[in-house]
PDB file of C-alpha atoms in Angstrom:
ATOM      1  CA  MET A   1     -68.007 -28.274   1.116  1.00 24.00           C
ATOM      2  CA  THR A   2     -68.690 -24.614   0.503  1.00 24.00           C
ATOM      3  CA  GLU A   3     -66.016 -22.908  -1.475  1.00 29.00           C
ATOM      4  CA  ILE A   4     -63.839 -20.688   0.790  1.00 29.00           C
ATOM      5  CA  SER A   5     -61.866 -17.643  -0.224  1.00 31.00           C
ATOM      6  CA  THR A   6     -58.697 -16.858   1.655  1.00 34.00           C
ATOM      7  CA  GLY A   7     -58.146 -13.604  -0.107  1.00 38.00           C
ATOM      8  CA  LYS A   8     -55.241 -14.637  -2.366  1.00 43.00           C
ATOM      9  CA  VAL A   9     -56.167 -18.253  -2.861  1.00 42.00           C
ATOM     10  CA  THR A  10     -59.553 -20.037  -3.284  1.00 46.00           C
ATOM     11  CA  MET A  11     -60.040 -23.722  -2.642  1.00 52.00           C
ATOM     12  CA  LYS A  12     -62.772 -26.167  -1.842  1.00 60.00           C
ATOM     13  CA  GLU A  13     -61.013 -28.480   0.615  1.00 70.00           C
ATOM     14  CA  LYS A  14     -58.938 -27.822   3.639  1.00 88.00           C
ATOM     15  CA  ILE A  15     -55.220 -28.768   3.203  1.00 96.00           C
ATOM     16  CA  ILE A  16     -53.193 -30.654   5.698  1.00 97.00           C
ATOM     17  CA  LEU A  17     -49.409 -30.232   5.237  1.00 98.00           C
ATOM     18  CA  THR A  18     -47.362 -32.735   7.271  1.00 98.00           C
ATOM     19  CA  ALA A  19     -43.691 -32.095   7.468  1.00 98.00           C
ATOM     20  CA  PHE A  20     -41.458 -35.130   8.235  1.00 98.00           C
ATOM     21  CA  THR A  21     -38.330 -33.752   9.808  1.00 98.00           C
ATOM     22  CA  ASP A  22     -35.850 -33.712  12.631  1.00 98.00           C
ATOM     23  CA  PRO A  23     -35.194 -30.511  14.730  1.00 98.00           C
ATOM     24  CA  MET A  24     -31.495 -30.697  13.898  1.00 97.00           C
ATOM     25  CA  MET A  25     -32.096 -30.289  10.130  1.00 96.00           C
ATOM     26  CA  GLY A  26     -30.577 -27.298   8.365  1.00 95.00           C
ATOM     27  CA  LEU A  27     -32.690 -28.064   5.319  1.00 96.00           C
ATOM     28  CA  SER A  28     -35.933 -27.659   7.344  1.00 97.00           C
ATOM     29  CA  TYR A  29     -34.561 -24.289   8.557  1.00 96.00           C
ATOM     30  CA  GLU A  30     -33.800 -23.254   4.975  1.00 96.00           C
ATOM     31  CA  SER A  31     -37.416 -24.231   4.141  1.00 97.00           C
ATOM     32  CA  GLU A  32     -38.917 -21.843   6.659  1.00 97.00           C
ATOM     33  CA  PRO A  33     -39.447 -19.018   4.091  1.00 96.00           C
ATOM     34  CA  ILE A  34     -41.545 -21.367   2.054  1.00 97.00           C
ATOM     35  CA  MET A  35     -43.619 -22.450   5.037  1.00 97.00           C
ATOM     36  CA  LYS A  36     -44.059 -18.814   6.095  1.00 96.00           C
ATOM     37  CA  ARG A  37     -45.225 -17.833   2.576  1.00 97.00           C
ATOM     38  CA  LEU A  38     -47.717 -20.696   2.491  1.00 97.00           C
ATOM     39  CA  LYS A  39     -49.125 -19.556   5.869  1.00 96.00           C
ATOM     40  CA  GLN A  40     -49.434 -15.999   4.619  1.00 96.00           C
ATOM     41  CA  ASN A  41     -51.087 -16.802   1.298  1.00 96.00           C
ATOM     42  CA  TYR A  42     -53.347 -19.661   2.382  1.00 95.00           C
ATOM     43  CA  GLY A  43     -54.106 -18.583   5.987  1.00 93.00           C
ATOM     44  CA  ASN A  44     -56.176 -21.024   8.017  1.00 92.00           C
ATOM     45  CA  GLN A  45     -56.960 -23.079   4.980  1.00 95.00           C
ATOM     46  CA  ILE A  46     -53.696 -25.022   5.618  1.00 96.00           C
ATOM     47  CA  GLU A  47     -53.173 -27.021   8.748  1.00 96.00           C
ATOM     48  CA  PHE A  48     -49.482 -27.676   9.494  1.00 97.00           C
ATOM     49  CA  ARG A  49     -48.415 -30.836  11.260  1.00 97.00           C
ATOM     50  CA  TYR A  50     -44.974 -32.163  12.176  1.00 98.00           C
ATOM     51  CA  VAL A  51     -43.759 -35.765  12.310  1.00 98.00           C
ATOM     52  CA  MET A  52     -40.435 -36.520  13.909  1.00 98.00           C
ATOM     53  CA  SER A  53     -38.358 -38.888  11.723  1.00 98.00           C
ATOM     54  CA  LEU A  54     -35.098 -39.185  13.758  1.00 98.00           C
ATOM     55  CA  LEU A  55     -32.386 -38.344  11.173  1.00 97.00           C
ATOM     56  CA  VAL A  56     -29.432 -39.555  13.320  1.00 97.00           C
ATOM     57  CA  ARG A  57     -30.016 -42.712  15.342  1.00 97.00           C
ATOM     58  CA  ASP A  58     -26.269 -42.987  16.029  1.00 97.00           C
ATOM     59  CA  VAL A  59     -23.483 -40.855  14.560  1.00 97.00           C
ATOM     60  CA  SER A  60     -21.540 -43.972  13.470  1.00 96.00           C
ATOM     61  CA  ASP A  61     -24.156 -44.540  10.812  1.00 96.00           C
ATOM     62  CA  PHE A  62     -22.902 -41.326   9.126  1.00 96.00           C
ATOM     63  CA  MET A  63     -19.231 -41.381   9.998  1.00 97.00           C
ATOM     64  CA  THR A  64     -16.548 -42.205   7.465  1.00 97.00           C
ATOM     65  CA  GLN A  65     -14.258 -45.184   7.934  1.00 97.00           C
ATOM     66  CA  GLU A  66     -11.469 -42.765   8.811  1.00 97.00           C
ATOM     67  CA  GLU A  67     -13.654 -41.231  11.606  1.00 97.00           C
ATOM     68  CA  ARG A  68     -14.777 -44.616  12.949  1.00 96.00           C
ATOM     69  CA  ILE A  69     -11.241 -45.950  13.474  1.00 97.00           C
ATOM     70  CA  MET A  70     -10.212 -42.854  15.494  1.00 97.00           C
ATOM     71  CA  ASP A  71     -10.852 -42.766  19.238  1.00 97.00           C
ATOM     72  CA  ALA A  72     -14.512 -41.952  19.789  1.00 96.00           C
ATOM     73  CA  GLU A  73     -14.031 -38.413  20.952  1.00 96.00           C
ATOM     74  CA  SER A  74     -11.727 -37.520  18.065  1.00 97.00           C
ATOM     75  CA  GLY A  75     -13.874 -39.323  15.475  1.00 97.00           C
ATOM     76  CA  ILE A  76     -17.101 -37.573  16.555  1.00 97.00           C
ATOM     77  CA  ARG A  77     -15.397 -34.227  16.679  1.00 96.00           C
ATOM     78  CA  LYS A  78     -14.118 -34.745  13.148  1.00 96.00           C
ATOM     79  CA  TYR A  79     -17.579 -35.888  11.984  1.00 96.00           C
ATOM     80  CA  CYS A  80     -19.111 -32.694  13.521  1.00 96.00           C
ATOM     81  CA  GLU A  81     -16.589 -30.582  11.592  1.00 96.00           C
ATOM     82  CA  ARG A  82     -17.615 -32.284   8.363  1.00 96.00           C
ATOM     83  CA  LEU A  83     -21.288 -31.997   9.195  1.00 96.00           C
ATOM     84  CA  ALA A  84     -20.785 -28.269   9.844  1.00 96.00           C
ATOM     85  CA  GLY A  85     -19.480 -27.918   6.310  1.00 95.00           C
ATOM     86  CA  ILE A  86     -22.582 -29.669   4.952  1.00 95.00           C
ATOM     87  CA  TYR A  87     -24.813 -27.236   6.938  1.00 94.00           C
ATOM     88  CA  LYS A  88     -22.924 -24.237   5.558  1.00 94.00           C
ATOM     89  CA  SER A  89     -23.398 -25.484   2.062  1.00 94.00           C
ATOM     90  CA  GLU A  90     -27.157 -25.425   2.571  1.00 93.00           C
ATOM     91  CA  GLU A  91     -27.257 -21.593   3.135  1.00 91.00           C
ATOM     92  CA  SER A  92     -27.803 -21.022  -0.579  1.00 91.00           C
ATOM     93  CA  ILE A  93     -31.060 -23.105  -0.632  1.00 92.00           C
ATOM     94  CA  GLY A  94     -33.159 -20.741   1.415  1.00 89.00           C
ATOM     95  CA  GLY A  95     -30.816 -17.777   1.764  1.00 90.00           C
ATOM     96  CA  LEU A  96     -30.953 -17.915   5.598  1.00 93.00           C
ATOM     97  CA  PRO A  97     -27.701 -17.694   7.478  1.00 91.00           C
ATOM     98  CA  ILE A  98     -26.257 -20.782   9.157  1.00 92.00           C
ATOM     99  CA  ASN A  99     -23.746 -20.374  11.893  1.00 90.00           C
ATOM    100  CA  MET A 100     -21.459 -23.375  12.502  1.00 92.00           C
ATOM    101  CA  GLU A 101     -18.787 -21.701  14.628  1.00 90.00           C
ATOM    102  CA  GLY A 102     -18.006 -24.159  17.461  1.00 90.00           C
ATOM    103  CA  PHE A 103     -20.643 -26.660  16.263  1.00 93.00           C
ATOM    104  CA  CYS A 104     -20.786 -29.470  18.811  1.00 91.00           C
ATOM    105  CA  LEU A 105     -24.231 -31.155  18.492  1.00 96.00           C
ATOM    106  CA  PHE A 106     -22.789 -34.668  19.093  1.00 98.00           C
ATOM    107  CA  ASP A 107     -20.154 -35.998  21.508  1.00 97.00           C
ATOM    108  CA  THR A 108     -19.372 -39.367  23.069  1.00 97.00           C
ATOM    109  CA  GLY A 109     -22.254 -38.993  25.544  1.00 97.00           C
ATOM    110  CA  HIS A 110     -24.708 -37.640  22.999  1.00 98.00           C
ATOM    111  CA  ARG A 111     -24.497 -39.704  19.783  1.00 97.00           C
ATOM    112  CA  SER A 112     -28.080 -39.372  18.429  1.00 98.00           C
ATOM    113  CA  SER A 113     -30.566 -36.625  17.516  1.00 98.00           C
ATOM    114  CA  LYS A 114     -33.216 -38.568  19.460  1.00 98.00           C
ATOM    115  CA  PRO A 115     -33.245 -36.079  22.404  1.00 98.00           C
ATOM    116  CA  LEU A 116     -34.360 -33.349  19.999  1.00 98.00           C
ATOM    117  CA  ASN A 117     -37.144 -35.547  18.538  1.00 98.00           C
ATOM    118  CA  LEU A 118     -38.312 -36.573  22.072  1.00 98.00           C
ATOM    119  CA  ALA A 119     -38.265 -32.916  23.098  1.00 98.00           C
ATOM    120  CA  TYR A 120     -40.696 -31.991  20.316  1.00 98.00           C
ATOM    121  CA  LYS A 121     -43.029 -34.862  21.260  1.00 98.00           C
ATOM    122  CA  ALA A 122     -42.870 -33.761  24.918  1.00 98.00           C
ATOM    123  CA  ALA A 123     -43.688 -30.192  23.864  1.00 98.00           C
ATOM    124  CA  GLN A 124     -46.750 -31.420  21.875  1.00 98.00           C
ATOM    125  CA  LEU A 125     -47.971 -33.339  24.896  1.00 98.00           C
ATOM    126  CA  ALA A 126     -47.359 -30.546  27.401  1.00 98.00           C
ATOM    127  CA  ASP A 127     -48.456 -27.615  25.391  1.00 98.00           C
ATOM    128  CA  PRO A 128     -49.739 -28.218  21.870  1.00 97.00           C
ATOM    129  CA  GLU A 129     -50.279 -24.518  21.146  1.00 97.00           C
ATOM    130  CA  ARG A 130     -46.677 -23.726  21.828  1.00 98.00           C
ATOM    131  CA  SER A 131     -45.176 -26.864  20.249  1.00 98.00           C
ATOM    132  CA  GLU A 132     -44.568 -25.277  16.827  1.00 97.00           C
ATOM    133  CA  ALA A 133     -42.815 -22.314  18.354  1.00 98.00           C
ATOM    134  CA  PHE A 134     -40.715 -24.768  20.440  1.00 98.00           C
ATOM    135  CA  LEU A 135     -39.735 -26.645  17.325  1.00 98.00           C
ATOM    136  CA  THR A 136     -38.656 -23.468  15.577  1.00 98.00           C
ATOM    137  CA  GLU A 137     -36.658 -22.309  18.616  1.00 98.00           C
ATOM    138  CA  LEU A 138     -35.032 -25.740  18.979  1.00 98.00           C
ATOM    139  CA  ARG A 139     -34.044 -25.659  15.247  1.00 97.00           C
ATOM    140  CA  HIS A 140     -32.674 -22.136  15.545  1.00 97.00           C
ATOM    141  CA  ALA A 141     -30.749 -22.969  18.682  1.00 97.00           C
ATOM    142  CA  THR A 142     -29.061 -25.818  16.667  1.00 96.00           C
ATOM    143  CA  VAL A 143     -28.455 -24.031  13.384  1.00 94.00           C
ATOM    144  CA  ILE A 144     -28.105 -20.389  14.322  1.00 94.00           C
ATOM    145  CA  ASP A 145     -26.926 -20.317  17.947  1.00 95.00           C
ATOM    146  CA  CYS A 146     -24.903 -23.530  17.523  1.00 94.00           C
ATOM    147  CA  LEU A 147     -25.897 -24.810  20.946  1.00 96.00           C
ATOM    148  CA  PRO A 148     -25.567 -28.518  21.958  1.00 97.00           C
ATOM    149  CA  THR A 149     -29.255 -29.185  21.702  1.00 98.00           C
ATOM    150  CA  THR A 150     -28.789 -32.859  22.311  1.00 98.00           C
ATOM    151  CA  HIS A 151     -28.194 -31.931  25.957  1.00 98.00           C
ATOM    152  CA  PHE A 152     -31.270 -31.947  28.170  1.00 98.00           C
ATOM    153  CA  ASP A 153     -30.321 -28.838  30.088  1.00 98.00           C
ATOM    154  CA  VAL A 154     -30.259 -26.865  26.805  1.00 98.00           C
ATOM    155  CA  ILE A 155     -33.572 -28.369  25.714  1.00 98.00           C
ATOM    156  CA  MET A 156     -35.151 -27.270  29.017  1.00 98.00           C
ATOM    157  CA  LYS A 157     -34.031 -23.723  28.599  1.00 98.00           C
ATOM    158  CA  ILE A 158     -35.669 -23.602  25.195  1.00 98.00           C
ATOM    159  CA  ALA A 159     -38.951 -25.009  26.612  1.00 98.00           C
ATOM    160  CA  GLN A 160     -38.742 -22.321  29.259  1.00 97.00           C
ATOM    161  CA  LYS A 161     -38.116 -19.654  26.658  1.00 98.00           C
ATOM    162  CA  VAL A 162     -41.347 -20.412  24.741  1.00 98.00           C
ATOM    163  CA  GLY A 163     -43.393 -20.586  27.933  1.00 98.00           C
ATOM    164  CA  ILE A 164     -43.948 -24.340  28.212  1.00 98.00           C
ATOM    165  CA  ASP A 165     -44.543 -25.485  31.750  1.00 97.00           C
ATOM    166  CA  GLU A 166     -41.256 -26.942  32.981  1.00 97.00           C
ATOM    167  CA  TYR A 167     -42.839 -29.662  35.197  1.00 98.00           C
ATOM    168  CA  SER A 168     -45.151 -30.992  32.477  1.00 98.00           C
ATOM    169  CA  PHE A 169     -42.491 -30.876  29.833  1.00 98.00           C
ATOM    170  CA  LYS A 170     -39.963 -32.801  31.886  1.00 98.00           C
ATOM    171  CA  LEU A 171     -42.638 -35.332  33.023  1.00 98.00           C
ATOM    172  CA  TYR A 172     -43.638 -36.199  29.431  1.00 98.00           C
ATOM    173  CA  TYR A 173     -40.029 -36.312  28.301  1.00 98.00           C
ATOM    174  CA  GLN A 174     -38.930 -38.657  31.075  1.00 98.00           C
ATOM    175  CA  ASN A 175     -42.001 -40.890  31.753  1.00 97.00           C
ATOM    176  CA  GLY A 176     -42.057 -42.685  28.428  1.00 97.00           C
ATOM    177  CA  ASN A 177     -45.047 -40.872  26.905  1.00 98.00           C
ATOM    178  CA  ALA A 178     -42.846 -38.833  24.550  1.00 98.00           C
ATOM    179  CA  ALA A 179     -40.989 -41.971  23.569  1.00 98.00           C
ATOM    180  CA  LYS A 180     -44.243 -43.705  22.662  1.00 98.00           C
ATOM    181  CA  ALA A 181     -45.334 -40.708  20.645  1.00 98.00           C
ATOM    182  CA  LEU A 182     -42.049 -40.681  18.829  1.00 98.00           C
ATOM    183  CA  GLU A 183     -42.264 -44.348  18.002  1.00 98.00           C
ATOM    184  CA  THR A 184     -45.662 -43.676  16.525  1.00 98.00           C
ATOM    185  CA  ASP A 185     -44.109 -40.946  14.299  1.00 98.00           C
ATOM    186  CA  LEU A 186     -41.318 -43.258  13.266  1.00 98.00           C
ATOM    187  CA  GLU A 187     -43.717 -46.075  12.368  1.00 98.00           C
ATOM    188  CA  TYR A 188     -45.732 -43.613  10.295  1.00 98.00           C
ATOM    189  CA  THR A 189     -42.588 -42.400   8.442  1.00 98.00           C
ATOM    190  CA  HIS A 190     -41.587 -45.986   7.726  1.00 97.00           C
ATOM    191  CA  ARG A 191     -45.063 -46.981   6.541  1.00 97.00           C
ATOM    192  CA  LEU A 192     -45.146 -44.107   3.994  1.00 97.00           C
ATOM    193  CA  GLY A 193     -41.726 -45.194   2.702  1.00 97.00           C
ATOM    194  CA  ILE A 194     -40.053 -41.922   3.530  1.00 97.00           C
ATOM    195  CA  HIS A 195     -36.252 -42.244   3.592  1.00 94.00           C
ATOM    196  CA  SER A 196     -35.080 -38.708   2.742  1.00 95.00           C
ATOM    197  CA  LEU A 197     -35.814 -35.623   4.855  1.00 96.00           C
ATOM    198  CA  PRO A 198     -37.491 -33.218   4.913  1.00 97.00           C
ATOM    199  CA  ALA A 199     -40.468 -34.647   3.137  1.00 98.00           C
ATOM    200  CA  TYR A 200     -44.012 -33.377   3.030  1.00 98.00           C
ATOM    201  CA  LEU A 201     -47.389 -35.171   2.870  1.00 98.00           C
ATOM    202  CA  ILE A 202     -50.028 -32.793   1.438  1.00 98.00           C
ATOM    203  CA  GLN A 203     -53.656 -33.970   1.820  1.00 97.00           C
ATOM    204  CA  SER A 204     -56.975 -32.683   0.700  1.00 94.00           C
ATOM    205  CA  GLY A 205     -60.031 -34.786   1.378  1.00 91.00           C
ATOM    206  CA  ASP A 206     -59.197 -38.308   0.228  1.00 91.00           C
ATOM    207  CA  LYS A 207     -56.336 -37.234  -1.990  1.00 94.00           C
ATOM    208  CA  ALA A 208     -52.669 -37.047  -0.938  1.00 96.00           C
ATOM    209  CA  ILE A 209     -49.271 -36.426  -2.462  1.00 97.00           C
ATOM    210  CA  ILE A 210     -45.855 -36.965  -0.885  1.00 98.00           C
ATOM    211  CA  MET A 211     -43.267 -34.483  -2.116  1.00 97.00           C
ATOM    212  CA  GLN A 212     -39.815 -33.053  -1.537  1.00 97.00           C
ATOM    213  CA  SER A 213     -38.921 -29.611  -2.796  1.00 96.00           C
ATOM    214  CA  PHE A 214     -37.243 -26.357  -1.876  1.00 96.00           C
ATOM    215  CA  GLU A 215     -39.366 -24.338  -4.326  1.00 96.00           C
ATOM    216  CA  TYR A 216     -42.472 -22.438  -3.234  1.00 97.00           C
ATOM    217  CA  GLN A 217     -44.161 -22.947  -6.626  1.00 97.00           C
ATOM    218  CA  ASP A 218     -43.903 -26.692  -6.332  1.00 97.00           C
ATOM    219  CA  PHE A 219     -45.986 -26.593  -3.194  1.00 97.00           C
ATOM    220  CA  VAL A 220     -48.536 -24.354  -4.842  1.00 97.00           C
ATOM    221  CA  ASP A 221     -48.767 -26.693  -7.835  1.00 97.00           C
ATOM    222  CA  VAL A 222     -49.446 -29.704  -5.613  1.00 97.00           C
ATOM    223  CA  ILE A 223     -52.022 -27.853  -3.588  1.00 96.00           C
ATOM    224  CA  THR A 224     -53.790 -26.652  -6.781  1.00 94.00           C
ATOM    225  CA  LYS A 225     -53.748 -30.226  -8.096  1.00 94.00           C
ATOM    226  CA  LEU A 226     -55.320 -31.561  -4.955  1.00 94.00           C
ATOM    227  CA  THR A 227     -57.992 -28.919  -4.512  1.00 90.00           C
ATOM    228  CA  HIS A 228     -59.238 -28.110  -8.025  1.00 83.00           C
TER     229      HIS A 228
END
């Protein structure tokens, strides 16, 4: 392949950076400055992809024994309060503000982050060009606006906000296609042995490295290793 100059960075192979994440993740939100900087410095030489890895299949998996023995509504509310504290503690990682006032992502009728994961897959199917913007807006609605993004009506408003066709989005979300696409993502996550999120698969040609970091230079070092 002909060597390509991107202005600030020169490399021989195109890079594919796949992020394994969940739209509810504060850590992915705090990593946005790193991703933005990579886009600025590497330009079109990096292709960004997103794999949904379903962080919370059911809140009971993360609740303490004390929270589990309470009635469901009280236990989940207490869990959400504890989760809000975890989110706030992540502010220092990327320096981005996290608002947890009135945080109510989960309730007795919405016990999983699966709706958010399905929503991204539906957005990919309905409008691939707007799917990344949708993912960002969905994440911000969760972490900044503190909206109950597990609720479908809230998800639909975000799809409308980024200009995704409402009919197509709803069709893919409800007809099983988004669910099949999500299952493919989950199988891929499992096959690579990824258990902690967010994780990143960086590929160049036939070489690949899986990494986790919140430092820009670590990404540069991996890219350099793969392309030189």
